[in-house]
Tab-separated table of C-alpha atoms in Angstrom:
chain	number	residue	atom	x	y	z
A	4	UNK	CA	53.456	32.493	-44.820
A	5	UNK	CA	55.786	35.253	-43.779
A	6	UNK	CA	53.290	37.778	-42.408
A	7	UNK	CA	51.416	34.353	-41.059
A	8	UNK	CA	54.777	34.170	-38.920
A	9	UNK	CA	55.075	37.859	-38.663
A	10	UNK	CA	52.181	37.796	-36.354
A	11	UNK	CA	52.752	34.742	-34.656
A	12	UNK	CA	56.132	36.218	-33.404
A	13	UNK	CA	54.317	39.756	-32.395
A	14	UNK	CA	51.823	38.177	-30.097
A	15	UNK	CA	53.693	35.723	-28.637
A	16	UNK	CA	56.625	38.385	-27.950
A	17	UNK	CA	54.397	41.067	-26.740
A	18	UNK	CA	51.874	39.198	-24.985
A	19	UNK	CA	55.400	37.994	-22.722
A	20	UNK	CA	55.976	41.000	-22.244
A	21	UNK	CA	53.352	42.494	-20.609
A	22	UNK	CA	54.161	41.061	-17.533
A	23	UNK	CA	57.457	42.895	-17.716
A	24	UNK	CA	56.108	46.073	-18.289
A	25	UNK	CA	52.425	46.128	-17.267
A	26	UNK	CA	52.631	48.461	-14.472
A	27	UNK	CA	56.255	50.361	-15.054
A	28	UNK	CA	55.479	52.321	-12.011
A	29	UNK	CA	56.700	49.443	-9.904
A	30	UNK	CA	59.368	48.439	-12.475
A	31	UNK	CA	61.963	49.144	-10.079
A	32	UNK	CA	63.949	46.812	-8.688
A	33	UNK	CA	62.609	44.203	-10.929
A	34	UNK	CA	64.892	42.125	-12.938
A	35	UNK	CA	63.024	42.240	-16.614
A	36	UNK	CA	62.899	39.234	-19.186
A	37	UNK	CA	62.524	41.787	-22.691
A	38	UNK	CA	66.505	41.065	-23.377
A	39	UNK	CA	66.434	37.377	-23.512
A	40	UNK	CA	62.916	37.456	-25.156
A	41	UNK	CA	64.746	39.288	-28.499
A	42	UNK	CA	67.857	37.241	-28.059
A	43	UNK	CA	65.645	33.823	-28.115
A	44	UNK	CA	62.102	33.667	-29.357
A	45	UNK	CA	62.093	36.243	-31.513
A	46	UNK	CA	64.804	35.717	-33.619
A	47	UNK	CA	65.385	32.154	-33.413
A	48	UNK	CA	62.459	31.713	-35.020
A	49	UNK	CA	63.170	34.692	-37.374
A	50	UNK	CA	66.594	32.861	-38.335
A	51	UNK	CA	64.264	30.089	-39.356
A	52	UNK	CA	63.061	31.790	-42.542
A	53	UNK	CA	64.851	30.020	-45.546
A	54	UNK	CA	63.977	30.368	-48.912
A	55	UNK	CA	63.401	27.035	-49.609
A	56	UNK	CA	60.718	26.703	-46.666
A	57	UNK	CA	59.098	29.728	-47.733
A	58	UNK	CA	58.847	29.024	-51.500
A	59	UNK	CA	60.832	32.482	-52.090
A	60	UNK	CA	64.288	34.082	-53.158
A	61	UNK	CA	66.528	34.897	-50.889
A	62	UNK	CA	66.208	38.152	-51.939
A	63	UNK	CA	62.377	38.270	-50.814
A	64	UNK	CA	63.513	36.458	-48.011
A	65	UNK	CA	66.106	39.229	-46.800
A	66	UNK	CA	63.575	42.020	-47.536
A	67	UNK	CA	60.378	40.511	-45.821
A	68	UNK	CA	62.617	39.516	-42.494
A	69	UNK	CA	63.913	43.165	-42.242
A	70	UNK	CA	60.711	44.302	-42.444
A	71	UNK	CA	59.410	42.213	-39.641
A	72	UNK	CA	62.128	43.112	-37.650
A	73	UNK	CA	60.827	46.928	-38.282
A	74	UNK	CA	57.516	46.329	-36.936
A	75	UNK	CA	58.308	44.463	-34.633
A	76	UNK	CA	60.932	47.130	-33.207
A	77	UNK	CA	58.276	49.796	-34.383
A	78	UNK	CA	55.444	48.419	-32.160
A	79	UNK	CA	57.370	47.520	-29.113
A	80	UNK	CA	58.349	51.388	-28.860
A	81	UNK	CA	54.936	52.145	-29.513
A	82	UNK	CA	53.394	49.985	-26.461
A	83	UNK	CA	56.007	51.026	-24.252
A	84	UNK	CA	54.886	54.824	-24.612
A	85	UNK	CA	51.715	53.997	-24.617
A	86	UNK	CA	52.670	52.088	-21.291
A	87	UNK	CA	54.374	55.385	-20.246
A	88	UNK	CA	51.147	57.673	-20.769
A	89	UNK	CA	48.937	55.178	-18.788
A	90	UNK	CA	50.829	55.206	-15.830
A	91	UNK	CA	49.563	57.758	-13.208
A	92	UNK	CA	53.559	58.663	-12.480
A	93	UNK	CA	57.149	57.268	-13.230
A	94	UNK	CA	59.998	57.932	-11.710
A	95	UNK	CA	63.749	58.233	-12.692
A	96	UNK	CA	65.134	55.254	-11.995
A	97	UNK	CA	62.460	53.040	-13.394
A	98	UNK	CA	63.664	54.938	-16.759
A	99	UNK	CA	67.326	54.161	-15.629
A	100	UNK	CA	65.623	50.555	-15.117
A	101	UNK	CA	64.232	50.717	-19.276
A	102	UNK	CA	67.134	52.770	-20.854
A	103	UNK	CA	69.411	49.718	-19.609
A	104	UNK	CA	67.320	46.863	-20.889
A	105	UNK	CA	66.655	48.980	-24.426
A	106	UNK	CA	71.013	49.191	-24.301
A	107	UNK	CA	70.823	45.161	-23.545
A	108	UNK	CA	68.498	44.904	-26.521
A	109	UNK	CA	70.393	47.081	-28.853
A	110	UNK	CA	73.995	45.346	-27.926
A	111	UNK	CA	72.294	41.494	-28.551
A	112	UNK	CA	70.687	42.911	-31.698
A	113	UNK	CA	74.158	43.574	-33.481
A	114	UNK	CA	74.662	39.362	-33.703
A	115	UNK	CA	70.997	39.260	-34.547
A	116	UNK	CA	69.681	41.411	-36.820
A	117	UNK	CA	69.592	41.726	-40.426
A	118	UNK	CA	69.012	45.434	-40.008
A	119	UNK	CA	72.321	47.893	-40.562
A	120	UNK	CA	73.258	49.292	-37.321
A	121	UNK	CA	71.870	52.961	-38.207
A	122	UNK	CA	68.318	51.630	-38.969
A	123	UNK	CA	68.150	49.847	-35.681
A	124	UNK	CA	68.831	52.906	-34.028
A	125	UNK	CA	66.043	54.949	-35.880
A	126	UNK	CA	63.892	52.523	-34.757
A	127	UNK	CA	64.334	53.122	-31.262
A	128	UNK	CA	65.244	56.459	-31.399
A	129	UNK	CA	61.977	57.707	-29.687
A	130	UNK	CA	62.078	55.757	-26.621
A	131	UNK	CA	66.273	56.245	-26.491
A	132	UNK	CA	65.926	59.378	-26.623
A	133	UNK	CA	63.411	59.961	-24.276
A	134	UNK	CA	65.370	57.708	-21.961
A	135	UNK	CA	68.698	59.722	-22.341
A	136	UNK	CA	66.845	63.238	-21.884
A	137	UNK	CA	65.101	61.985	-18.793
A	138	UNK	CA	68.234	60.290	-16.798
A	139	UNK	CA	71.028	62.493	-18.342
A	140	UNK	CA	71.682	65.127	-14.986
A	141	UNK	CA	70.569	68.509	-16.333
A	142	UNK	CA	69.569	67.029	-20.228
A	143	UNK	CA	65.913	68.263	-19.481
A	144	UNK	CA	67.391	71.806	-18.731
A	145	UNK	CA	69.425	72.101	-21.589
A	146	UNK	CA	66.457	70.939	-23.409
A	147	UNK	CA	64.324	73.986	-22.860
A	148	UNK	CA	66.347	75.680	-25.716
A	149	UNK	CA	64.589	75.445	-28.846
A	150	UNK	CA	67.394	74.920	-30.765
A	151	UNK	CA	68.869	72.285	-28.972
A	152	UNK	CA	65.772	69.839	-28.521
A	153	UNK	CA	65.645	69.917	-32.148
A	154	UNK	CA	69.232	69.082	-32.544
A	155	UNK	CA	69.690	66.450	-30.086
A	156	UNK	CA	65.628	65.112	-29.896
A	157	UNK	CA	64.264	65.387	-33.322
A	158	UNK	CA	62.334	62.085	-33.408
A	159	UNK	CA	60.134	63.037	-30.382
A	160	UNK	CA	59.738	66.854	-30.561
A	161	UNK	CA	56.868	66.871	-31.747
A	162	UNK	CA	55.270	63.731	-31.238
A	163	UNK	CA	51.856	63.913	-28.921
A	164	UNK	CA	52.969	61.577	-26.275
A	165	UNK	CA	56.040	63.846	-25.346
A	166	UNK	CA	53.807	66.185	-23.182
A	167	UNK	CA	51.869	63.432	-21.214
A	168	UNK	CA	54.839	61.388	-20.167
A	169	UNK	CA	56.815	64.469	-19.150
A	170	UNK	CA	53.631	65.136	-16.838
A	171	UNK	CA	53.962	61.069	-15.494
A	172	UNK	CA	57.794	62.322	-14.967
A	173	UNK	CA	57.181	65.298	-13.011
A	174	UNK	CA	54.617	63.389	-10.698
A	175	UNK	CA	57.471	60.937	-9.852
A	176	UNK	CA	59.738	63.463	-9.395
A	177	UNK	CA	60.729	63.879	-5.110
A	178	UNK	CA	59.619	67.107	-4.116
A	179	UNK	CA	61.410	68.842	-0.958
A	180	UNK	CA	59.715	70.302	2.359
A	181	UNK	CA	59.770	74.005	0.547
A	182	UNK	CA	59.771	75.066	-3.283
A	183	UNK	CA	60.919	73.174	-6.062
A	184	UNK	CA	63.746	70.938	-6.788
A	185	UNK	CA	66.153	71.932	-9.533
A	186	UNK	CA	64.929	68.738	-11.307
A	187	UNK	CA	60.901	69.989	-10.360
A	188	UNK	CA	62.210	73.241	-11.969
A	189	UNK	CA	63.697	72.141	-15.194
A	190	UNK	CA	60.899	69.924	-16.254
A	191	UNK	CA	58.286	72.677	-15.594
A	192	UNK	CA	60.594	75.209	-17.819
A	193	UNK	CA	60.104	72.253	-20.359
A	194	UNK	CA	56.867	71.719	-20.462
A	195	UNK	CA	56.098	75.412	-20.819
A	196	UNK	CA	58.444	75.549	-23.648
A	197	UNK	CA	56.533	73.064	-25.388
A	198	UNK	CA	53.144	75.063	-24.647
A	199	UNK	CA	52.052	72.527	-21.952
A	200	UNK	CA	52.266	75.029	-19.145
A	201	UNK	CA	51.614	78.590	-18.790
């Protein structure tokens, strides 16, 4: 019954928001619905789940909830990379645009979720951090260093999407009438650093 419901929640919740986030390259401006789909749909129907409904202990209960709400968390990261990769640039402020609905999220999910604080977090850390290293002013710079990108961006180092959205990044970077901009710059240092560029 619970992964029954599991799924039922995943494709109504995703399938919403793929109007949201179909094409991010014209995400700006827009005024996205992914907060109030978490703070509604999702989890009123996850606070639904009582142990005498599902014929289980509130134990199992507990347990099989947080692990829908890891999956759930789990594959919305995954199909907004995946949405990232696909599109043929993105700029900065359509990540401004995501890293402030993904705060939104995070903020309505401490009233929500079962999850400790610290485990939420791990489960967005990918897209988070890509957010923060991509609007921070000079984060890509200072994440040329070796050293530092594993400090500060250990959950996406070395993960295969890193390369082709920094790519998307650069392509909606603005250029200027002659050479590079100091942004242009930085994220060409980085993707050389990763073995991307020569």
């Amino acid at each position: 019954m619970l992964l029954e419901f599991s799924f039922q929640c995943f494709f109504f919740f995703f399938f919403k928001q793929k109007t949201a986030y179909e094409m991010l390259r014209s995400l700006v401006g827009s005024e996205m619905c992914i907060r109030d789909s978490f703070s509604t749909e999702v989890f009123v129907n996850l606070n639904r789940l009582e142990p005498e409904r599902c014929g289980l202990k509130a134990s199992e209960v507990e347990r099989d909830r947080k692990e829908i709400e890891v999956q759930l968390y789990g594959a919305m990261v995954q199909i907004l990379l995946a949405i990232l990769e696909m599109a043929p640039k993105v700029t900065k402020v359509a990540f401004s645009a995501v890293d402030r609905d993904l705060q939104a999220i995070m903020e309505s999910l401490q009233q929500h979720s079962k999850l400790r604080t610290l485990k939420r977090k791990e489960c967005f850390a990918p897209i988070t951090q890509l957010c923060k290293m991509l609007t921070n002013p000079g984060e890509v710079g200072r994440a040329v260093d070796p050293q530092y990108r594993q400090d500060n961006y250990e959950s996406m180092v070395s993960e295969k999407w890193l390369v082709p959205v920094l790519f998307k990044y650069e392509a909606g970077l603005k250029g200027q009438m002659i050479g590079k901009t100091d942004d242009q710059k930085d994220v060409d240092a980085l993707l050389k650093a990763l073995g991307a560029k020569n």
